[in-house]
Short mmCIF file of C-alpha atoms and ligand atoms in Angstrom, two decimals:
data_model
loop_
_atom_site.label_atom_id
_atom_site.label_comp_id
_atom_site.label_asym_id
_atom_site.label_seq_id
_atom_site.Cartn_x
_atom_site.Cartn_y
_atom_site.Cartn_z
CA MET A 1 35.76 10.89 -62.07
CA LYS A 2 39.10 9.30 -62.92
CA ILE A 3 42.27 10.67 -61.34
CA GLY A 4 45.70 9.55 -62.53
CA ILE A 5 48.66 8.71 -60.34
CA LEU A 6 52.03 8.84 -62.01
CA ALA A 7 53.23 5.31 -61.34
CA LEU A 8 56.77 5.38 -62.68
CA GLN A 9 58.42 5.11 -59.27
CA GLY A 10 57.52 5.78 -55.66
CA ASN A 11 54.71 5.15 -53.28
CA TYR A 12 51.38 5.37 -55.05
CA GLN A 13 49.21 2.69 -53.41
CA LYS A 14 48.15 4.87 -50.48
CA HIS A 15 47.06 7.59 -52.90
CA CYS A 16 44.82 4.99 -54.58
CA GLN A 17 43.15 4.31 -51.25
CA ILE A 18 42.52 7.99 -50.53
CA LEU A 19 41.07 8.53 -54.01
CA SER A 20 38.79 5.51 -53.68
CA GLN A 21 37.65 6.75 -50.29
CA LEU A 22 36.60 9.99 -51.98
CA ASN A 23 34.80 8.06 -54.73
CA PHE A 24 37.32 8.89 -57.43
CA GLU A 25 38.58 6.14 -59.67
CA PRO A 26 42.39 5.92 -59.39
CA ILE A 27 44.26 5.11 -62.59
CA LEU A 28 47.95 4.23 -62.45
CA LEU A 29 49.69 6.02 -65.31
CA ARG A 30 52.73 4.58 -67.03
CA TYR A 31 52.31 6.08 -70.51
CA PRO A 32 51.60 9.67 -71.53
CA TYR A 33 48.55 8.75 -73.65
CA GLN A 34 46.81 7.64 -70.44
CA LEU A 35 46.54 11.31 -69.43
CA GLU A 36 43.66 11.51 -71.91
CA GLN A 37 41.64 9.25 -69.61
CA VAL A 38 41.91 11.31 -66.41
CA SER A 39 40.77 14.66 -65.02
CA GLY A 40 43.59 15.21 -62.54
CA LEU A 41 47.06 13.91 -61.73
CA ILE A 42 49.02 13.02 -58.61
CA ILE A 43 52.80 12.97 -58.69
CA PRO A 44 53.63 10.88 -55.62
CA GLY A 45 56.63 10.80 -53.30
CA GLY A 46 59.63 8.71 -54.13
CA GLU A 47 63.04 9.66 -55.42
CA SER A 48 62.83 12.82 -57.47
CA THR A 49 66.04 12.14 -59.43
CA THR A 50 64.56 8.82 -60.59
CA ILE A 51 61.09 10.25 -61.23
CA SER A 52 62.64 13.09 -63.22
CA LYS A 53 64.61 10.68 -65.44
CA LEU A 54 61.59 8.46 -65.97
CA ILE A 55 59.35 11.43 -66.83
CA HIS A 56 61.88 12.26 -69.50
CA THR A 57 62.40 8.76 -70.90
CA ALA A 58 58.69 7.87 -70.85
CA GLY A 59 57.93 11.08 -72.76
CA PHE A 60 55.73 12.53 -70.01
CA ARG A 61 57.29 15.96 -69.71
CA GLN A 62 55.41 17.94 -72.34
CA ALA A 63 52.30 15.82 -71.90
CA ILE A 64 52.11 16.75 -68.19
CA GLN A 65 52.86 20.39 -68.89
CA SER A 66 50.01 20.72 -71.36
CA PHE A 67 47.67 18.61 -69.18
CA ALA A 68 48.42 21.06 -66.34
CA GLN A 69 47.03 23.97 -68.34
CA GLN A 70 43.58 22.47 -67.96
CA TYR A 71 43.57 19.98 -65.10
CA PRO A 72 44.73 19.99 -61.46
CA LEU A 73 47.92 18.38 -60.21
CA LEU A 74 48.78 17.33 -56.66
CA GLY A 75 52.45 16.72 -55.84
CA THR A 76 53.61 15.19 -52.57
CA CYS A 77 57.24 15.40 -51.48
CA ALA A 78 59.25 14.25 -54.53
CA GLY A 79 56.09 15.13 -56.48
CA LEU A 80 56.30 18.71 -55.19
CA ILE A 81 59.98 18.79 -56.16
CA MET A 82 58.89 17.89 -59.70
CA LEU A 83 56.20 20.61 -59.73
CA SER A 84 58.59 23.29 -58.44
CA ASN A 85 61.29 25.37 -60.06
CA LEU A 86 63.90 23.72 -57.80
CA ARG A 87 67.30 25.38 -57.55
CA GLN A 88 69.76 25.61 -60.36
CA ASP A 89 72.36 23.67 -58.37
CA ASP A 90 70.48 20.35 -58.39
CA VAL A 91 71.64 18.95 -61.68
CA GLY A 92 69.95 15.53 -61.47
CA ILE A 93 66.47 16.97 -61.80
CA ASN A 94 64.57 18.74 -64.52
CA PRO A 95 61.49 20.08 -62.68
CA LEU A 96 58.25 20.89 -64.47
CA GLY A 97 58.08 24.48 -63.15
CA LEU A 98 54.32 24.46 -62.52
CA ILE A 99 54.43 25.91 -59.00
CA ASN A 100 56.55 28.98 -58.55
CA VAL A 101 58.66 27.88 -55.56
CA ASN A 102 62.30 26.97 -55.08
CA VAL A 103 63.00 23.94 -52.94
CA THR A 104 66.01 22.32 -51.34
CA ARG A 105 65.87 18.54 -51.43
CA ASN A 106 66.33 16.62 -48.19
CA GLY A 107 66.08 19.97 -46.44
CA TYR A 108 65.76 18.56 -42.92
CA GLY A 109 69.00 16.60 -43.28
CA ARG A 110 69.64 12.92 -43.35
CA GLN A 111 69.73 12.56 -39.56
CA LEU A 112 66.07 13.56 -39.41
CA ASP A 113 65.04 11.23 -42.18
CA SER A 114 61.46 11.04 -41.08
CA PHE A 115 59.15 12.68 -38.55
CA ILE A 116 55.49 13.35 -37.90
CA ASN A 117 54.35 16.73 -36.71
CA ASN A 118 51.10 18.58 -36.36
CA VAL A 119 50.60 21.22 -38.99
CA THR A 120 47.88 23.87 -39.10
CA VAL A 121 46.21 24.30 -42.46
CA THR A 122 44.45 27.59 -43.25
CA LEU A 123 41.72 27.47 -45.86
CA ASN A 124 39.24 30.26 -46.46
CA ASP A 125 40.17 31.76 -43.07
CA LYS A 126 39.36 28.50 -41.32
CA GLN A 127 42.10 26.57 -39.57
CA GLN A 128 42.47 22.88 -38.99
CA THR A 129 45.32 20.89 -37.53
CA ILE A 130 46.45 17.68 -39.18
CA ALA A 131 49.24 15.16 -38.64
CA ALA A 132 51.88 15.49 -41.34
CA THR A 133 54.52 12.86 -42.11
CA PHE A 134 57.78 14.23 -43.48
CA ILE A 135 60.10 11.68 -45.12
CA ARG A 136 63.42 13.08 -46.33
CA ALA A 137 61.30 16.07 -47.14
CA PRO A 138 62.25 19.09 -49.22
CA ILE A 139 62.20 22.61 -47.78
CA ILE A 140 60.47 25.37 -49.70
CA ASN A 141 62.71 28.45 -49.77
CA ASP A 142 61.44 31.11 -52.12
CA ILE A 143 57.80 31.59 -52.96
CA GLY A 144 56.52 33.46 -55.99
CA PRO A 145 53.81 36.14 -55.61
CA ASP A 146 51.21 33.94 -57.30
CA VAL A 147 51.65 31.14 -54.76
CA GLU A 148 49.30 30.74 -51.79
CA VAL A 149 50.69 29.19 -48.59
CA LEU A 150 48.14 26.77 -47.09
CA ALA A 151 50.29 25.52 -44.20
CA SER A 152 53.67 26.19 -42.60
CA TYR A 153 55.96 24.35 -40.24
CA ASN A 154 58.90 26.04 -38.49
CA ASN A 155 58.17 29.21 -40.45
CA LYS A 156 58.54 27.40 -43.77
CA ALA A 157 55.68 26.75 -46.17
CA VAL A 158 54.84 23.03 -46.36
CA ALA A 159 51.62 23.22 -48.40
CA VAL A 160 51.28 25.59 -51.35
CA ARG A 161 48.78 26.21 -54.09
CA GLN A 162 49.17 27.97 -57.40
CA GLY A 163 46.12 28.11 -59.60
CA LEU A 164 44.86 24.55 -60.02
CA HIS A 165 47.93 22.91 -58.52
CA ILE A 166 48.85 21.91 -54.97
CA GLY A 167 52.28 20.93 -53.67
CA LEU A 168 53.05 19.40 -50.26
CA THR A 169 56.41 18.68 -48.68
CA PHE A 170 54.78 15.93 -46.57
CA HIS A 171 52.68 12.81 -47.21
CA PRO A 172 48.97 13.29 -46.33
CA GLU A 173 48.16 9.84 -47.74
CA LEU A 174 50.17 8.18 -44.95
CA ASN A 175 47.96 9.73 -42.26
CA ASP A 176 44.69 9.19 -44.13
CA ILE A 177 44.32 12.93 -44.66
CA THR A 178 41.87 13.43 -47.53
CA LEU A 179 41.79 17.23 -47.39
CA PHE A 180 44.32 17.98 -50.13
CA HIS A 181 42.98 15.38 -52.56
CA GLN A 182 39.53 16.92 -52.04
CA LEU A 183 40.90 20.40 -52.45
CA ALA A 184 42.73 19.52 -55.64
CA PHE A 185 40.13 17.37 -57.35
CA GLU A 186 36.70 18.16 -55.93
CA GLU A 187 35.10 21.24 -57.30
CA LYS A 188 34.56 24.17 -54.97
CA ILE A 189 35.15 22.67 -51.56
CA ASN A 190 34.96 25.20 -48.74
N1 LIG B 1 64.19 12.98 -50.68
C1 LIG B 1 63.41 12.58 -51.79
C2 LIG B 1 63.88 13.30 -53.05
O1 LIG B 1 64.63 14.11 -53.06
C3 LIG B 1 61.94 12.85 -51.58
C4 LIG B 1 61.41 11.95 -50.52
C5 LIG B 1 59.95 11.65 -50.61
O2 LIG B 1 59.32 11.80 -51.64
N2 LIG B 1 59.42 11.17 -49.53
O3 LIG B 1 63.48 13.09 -54.09
#
């Protein structure tokens, strides 16, 4: 199965490795028509203001929104910011509004640019602890009723799922965590 990685800006190579490890074929997407070739999409971390502009100029916005009606999306960090509703006060970004959460960008402040912490993920009443790398990560503030929280850190959701789509404030690909890619793109994993 082919899974696309939006390769306009940001760190997508590690996602390729995780997908290959899971026997998916990673496809780097630079043009909207390429969505026709894939059965899922990753929006990677990077700089959400830049990704947002490039989504607009490359004509990806509507293409991703209609793709998302049928196929799963996984957004990490800036990718989650793009999937969210964001907050009205962040003018540089036009989020896709596919996961019903509001986020604050760089929520942990510049002085804590990056940290790794253990996070406990709850799936089907089973818990597992993973290492999570947060890099200038957003904080999820408000969560809509249709959003499931898969993991929290400091009483804030850091992994959320709505329907087919998963959003993470951290970077599982940097710690070789395959769980969320499996959850998003493999059918019926328990
Ligand atoms: N701080 C970045 C932003 O706002 C996100 C960082 C990341 O993706 N690691 O877009």
